[in-house]
Amino acid sequence: MEMKRCISSLTLEQLTAELKAMGQPGFRAKQIFHWVHQKLVTDFSAMTDQPKALLARLEEAFYIAAPIIERRQEAKDGTVKYLLRMADGNCIETVVMRYHYGNTVCVSTQVGCRMGCRFCASTQAGRVRNLEAGEICSEIYTAQKDIGERISHIVLMGIGEPLDNFDEVMRFLENISSPEGVNIGMRNISLSTCGLVPKIDRLAEKKLQLTLSVSLHAPNNDIRSGMMPVNDAYPVEVLMQAVRRYQETTGRRVSFEYSMVRGVNDSDACARQLADLIRGMGAHVNLIPINPVDGSPYSATDAANVRRFQQKLESLGVNATVRRRLGSEISAACGQLRRDEMNGKA
């Protein structure tokens, strides 16, 4: 028996081709795309302007990604964290963060992760599979329907390495930014990578208007390789060359994520090395007080030390901000809810 395919993963162009092959007029594709990506239906029977015979054929060949909310946690600051169960039973995490400029959703791009960063709960059980474009879209649609408010911004910083799932993430970006769908502009989207250099170069070629956010977390190879195994494949100097190429090609400013770990990467010497590393890039550094993760050898730098590190960077001409700690009382560390569910603690 042929497996059903995820219709919400198809771009409008791909959907048009599929319907044409079924002998359907082109305008049907746009109507169905609207139903899935604008009206956010999860059932073909809800597409009231489509012929019943066509809906029956679609039902036979396709499904619409519609995860089940397995767990929902809401913090005092309005942050909502979801454990979502996908159609195959695997779980991922999605987070809604409320800011003065609108609602941001942090999405997962893989079930698990194989990058092995030692301060992250997402990677502790490895990668199970990539998420499809439609499944990533469905995280946003599920959250938007649950909170009853529009999602205006997206960060691809949840479970998984987005550039390790390159093709599906590119299709997701096309669908989510489509004027025929929820139409979230590329300038309201941030994509985070731990530093897969060949994929950064591929992304640069696409000249998208999104913000590339590089998970740097250390200013030299010794410290970074201890925290992030990816650094053995793409050392700091190789990564920084790729980031500079990306900036030249796209004209977009890059931001750097820097998780503050007590006694590891939070010294004045580290601040000086970091300033030297990114000098002349006009880049922004986002300092992150890490959330504690069971099984990780790392602990968070205290707030006073984070502030001192920020001031040191600013005195060296680096634009640095401290990320607001949102939802700290609701298993805020990325991958923590999923791991608890896998370990039977949920």
mmCIF file of C-alpha atoms in Angstrom, residues 3-149:
data_model
loop_
_atom_site.group_PDB
_atom_site.id
_atom_site.type_symbol
_atom_site.label_atom_id
_atom_site.label_comp_id
_atom_site.label_asym_id
_atom_site.label_seq_id
_atom_site.Cartn_x
_atom_site.Cartn_y
_atom_site.Cartn_z
ATOM 1 C CA MET A 3 2.149 5.744 1.893
ATOM 2 C CA LYS A 4 0.164 8.969 2.089
ATOM 3 C CA ARG A 5 2.203 12.120 1.506
ATOM 4 C CA CYS A 6 2.016 15.364 3.461
ATOM 5 C CA ILE A 7 0.132 17.869 1.276
ATOM 6 C CA SER A 8 1.163 20.759 3.549
ATOM 7 C CA SER A 9 4.813 20.062 2.617
ATOM 8 C CA LEU A 10 4.202 20.863 -1.064
ATOM 9 C CA THR A 11 4.981 24.330 -2.354
ATOM 10 C CA LEU A 12 2.246 26.026 -4.406
ATOM 11 C CA GLU A 13 4.177 25.168 -7.572
ATOM 12 C CA GLN A 14 4.437 21.491 -6.573
ATOM 13 C CA LEU A 15 0.757 21.373 -5.597
ATOM 14 C CA THR A 16 -0.206 22.883 -8.966
ATOM 15 C CA ALA A 17 1.777 20.167 -10.757
ATOM 16 C CA GLU A 18 0.136 17.421 -8.638
ATOM 17 C CA LEU A 19 -3.372 18.672 -9.410
ATOM 18 C CA LYS A 20 -2.573 19.122 -13.080
ATOM 19 C CA ALA A 21 -1.526 15.453 -13.152
ATOM 20 C CA MET A 22 -4.988 14.659 -11.702
ATOM 21 C CA GLY A 23 -6.589 16.584 -14.595
ATOM 22 C CA GLN A 24 -7.617 19.505 -12.359
ATOM 23 C CA PRO A 25 -7.563 23.204 -13.376
ATOM 24 C CA GLY A 26 -4.686 25.318 -12.002
ATOM 25 C CA PHE A 27 -6.861 27.528 -9.791
ATOM 26 C CA ARG A 28 -7.734 24.542 -7.580
ATOM 27 C CA ALA A 29 -4.138 24.409 -6.305
ATOM 28 C CA LYS A 30 -4.331 27.971 -5.017
ATOM 29 C CA GLN A 31 -7.669 27.268 -3.336
ATOM 30 C CA ILE A 32 -6.338 24.161 -1.592
ATOM 31 C CA PHE A 33 -3.121 25.951 -0.591
ATOM 32 C CA HIS A 34 -5.348 28.674 0.972
ATOM 33 C CA TRP A 35 -7.290 26.082 2.938
ATOM 34 C CA VAL A 36 -4.122 24.492 4.322
ATOM 35 C CA HIS A 37 -1.849 27.506 4.852
ATOM 36 C CA GLN A 38 -4.265 30.404 5.392
ATOM 37 C CA LYS A 39 -7.458 28.950 6.829
ATOM 38 C CA LEU A 40 -5.397 26.292 8.626
ATOM 39 C CA VAL A 41 -7.807 23.391 8.133
ATOM 40 C CA THR A 42 -6.617 19.935 9.120
ATOM 41 C CA ASP A 43 -9.278 17.934 7.335
ATOM 42 C CA PHE A 44 -9.998 17.741 3.591
ATOM 43 C CA SER A 45 -13.750 17.646 4.262
ATOM 44 C CA ALA A 46 -13.518 21.262 5.508
ATOM 45 C CA MET A 47 -12.616 22.443 1.964
ATOM 46 C CA THR A 48 -16.182 23.349 1.110
ATOM 47 C CA ASP A 49 -15.506 24.874 -2.338
ATOM 48 C CA GLN A 50 -13.857 21.702 -3.729
ATOM 49 C CA PRO A 51 -15.610 18.905 -5.657
ATOM 50 C CA LYS A 52 -16.301 15.860 -3.475
ATOM 51 C CA ALA A 53 -14.630 13.546 -5.987
ATOM 52 C CA LEU A 54 -11.401 15.582 -5.808
ATOM 53 C CA LEU A 55 -11.471 15.639 -2.010
ATOM 54 C CA ALA A 56 -11.838 11.851 -1.995
ATOM 55 C CA ARG A 57 -8.771 11.532 -4.233
ATOM 56 C CA LEU A 58 -6.777 13.929 -2.060
ATOM 57 C CA GLU A 59 -7.811 12.023 1.069
ATOM 58 C CA GLU A 60 -6.564 8.826 -0.559
ATOM 59 C CA ALA A 61 -3.147 10.199 -1.527
ATOM 60 C CA PHE A 62 -2.357 12.854 1.088
ATOM 61 C CA TYR A 63 -2.685 13.919 4.716
ATOM 62 C CA ILE A 64 -2.492 17.371 6.324
ATOM 63 C CA ALA A 65 0.120 17.652 9.086
ATOM 64 C CA ALA A 66 -1.799 18.173 12.333
ATOM 65 C CA PRO A 67 0.162 17.362 15.500
ATOM 66 C CA ILE A 68 -1.592 16.616 18.775
ATOM 67 C CA ILE A 69 -0.768 18.795 21.797
ATOM 68 C CA GLU A 70 0.555 16.157 24.192
ATOM 69 C CA ARG A 71 1.562 18.639 26.913
ATOM 70 C CA ARG A 72 1.126 22.392 27.287
ATOM 71 C CA GLN A 73 2.924 24.521 29.865
ATOM 72 C CA GLU A 74 2.322 28.242 30.329
ATOM 73 C CA ALA A 75 4.631 30.501 32.292
ATOM 74 C CA LYS A 76 3.703 33.645 34.236
ATOM 75 C CA ASP A 77 5.268 35.790 31.497
ATOM 76 C CA GLY A 78 2.910 34.306 28.869
ATOM 77 C CA THR A 79 5.453 31.936 27.309
ATOM 78 C CA VAL A 80 3.758 28.714 26.186
ATOM 79 C CA LYS A 81 5.698 25.510 25.620
ATOM 80 C CA TYR A 82 4.179 22.600 23.716
ATOM 81 C CA LEU A 83 5.144 18.975 23.463
ATOM 82 C CA LEU A 84 3.625 18.017 20.098
ATOM 83 C CA ARG A 85 3.053 14.442 18.975
ATOM 84 C CA MET A 86 3.474 13.945 15.235
ATOM 85 C CA ALA A 87 1.494 11.476 13.087
ATOM 86 C CA ASP A 88 4.177 8.766 13.506
ATOM 87 C CA GLY A 89 4.144 9.066 17.321
ATOM 88 C CA ASN A 90 7.400 11.029 17.636
ATOM 89 C CA CYS A 91 7.395 14.137 19.839
ATOM 90 C CA ILE A 92 8.915 17.573 19.250
ATOM 91 C CA GLU A 93 8.807 20.907 21.077
ATOM 92 C CA THR A 94 7.453 24.287 20.035
ATOM 93 C CA VAL A 95 7.484 27.494 22.097
ATOM 94 C CA VAL A 96 5.433 30.697 21.826
ATOM 95 C CA MET A 97 7.195 33.767 23.219
ATOM 96 C CA ARG A 98 5.342 37.032 23.670
ATOM 97 C CA TYR A 99 7.177 40.285 22.958
ATOM 98 C CA HIS A 100 5.987 43.894 22.658
ATOM 99 C CA TYR A 101 6.283 43.645 18.838
ATOM 100 C CA GLY A 102 4.204 40.452 18.540
ATOM 101 C CA ASN A 103 4.199 36.701 19.071
ATOM 102 C CA THR A 104 7.280 34.686 18.141
ATOM 103 C CA VAL A 105 7.246 30.914 17.664
ATOM 104 C CA CYS A 106 10.399 28.876 18.157
ATOM 105 C CA VAL A 107 10.100 25.796 15.931
ATOM 106 C CA SER A 108 11.854 22.427 15.813
ATOM 107 C CA THR A 109 13.201 21.231 12.458
ATOM 108 C CA GLN A 110 14.159 17.644 13.379
ATOM 109 C CA VAL A 111 13.047 14.943 15.800
ATOM 110 C CA GLY A 112 16.163 14.962 17.978
ATOM 111 C CA CYS A 113 19.536 16.248 16.816
ATOM 112 C CA ARG A 114 22.880 14.704 15.939
ATOM 113 C CA MET A 115 25.112 17.738 16.528
ATOM 114 C CA GLY A 116 26.043 16.675 20.084
ATOM 115 C CA CYS A 117 26.373 20.129 21.714
ATOM 116 C CA ARG A 118 27.173 19.351 25.337
ATOM 117 C CA PHE A 119 24.947 21.986 26.946
ATOM 118 C CA CYS A 120 21.788 20.995 25.043
ATOM 119 C CA ALA A 121 19.061 18.499 26.015
ATOM 120 C CA SER A 122 17.827 18.171 22.391
ATOM 121 C CA THR A 123 20.806 16.150 21.269
ATOM 122 C CA GLN A 124 21.166 13.662 24.126
ATOM 123 C CA ALA A 125 19.276 10.841 22.357
ATOM 124 C CA GLY A 126 20.553 11.702 18.858
ATOM 125 C CA ARG A 127 18.498 12.389 15.740
ATOM 126 C CA VAL A 128 15.480 10.221 14.902
ATOM 127 C CA ARG A 129 14.461 11.869 11.618
ATOM 128 C CA ASN A 130 14.039 15.131 9.762
ATOM 129 C CA LEU A 131 10.738 16.991 9.935
ATOM 130 C CA GLU A 132 8.968 17.675 6.659
ATOM 131 C CA ALA A 133 8.206 21.244 5.565
ATOM 132 C CA GLY A 134 4.497 20.800 6.343
ATOM 133 C CA GLU A 135 5.234 19.450 9.806
ATOM 134 C CA ILE A 136 7.321 22.537 10.605
ATOM 135 C CA CYS A 137 4.480 24.760 9.301
ATOM 136 C CA SER A 138 2.030 22.806 11.473
ATOM 137 C CA GLU A 139 3.940 23.792 14.623
ATOM 138 C CA ILE A 140 3.113 27.438 13.893
ATOM 139 C CA TYR A 141 -0.482 26.742 12.881
ATOM 140 C CA THR A 142 -1.117 24.616 15.991
ATOM 141 C CA ALA A 143 0.288 27.332 18.282
ATOM 142 C CA GLN A 144 -1.600 30.119 16.497
ATOM 143 C CA LYS A 145 -4.923 28.286 16.830
ATOM 144 C CA ASP A 146 -4.226 27.385 20.467
ATOM 145 C CA ILE A 147 -3.459 30.927 21.654
ATOM 146 C CA GLY A 148 -6.019 32.527 19.326
ATOM 147 C CA GLU A 149 -3.533 35.221 18.275
#
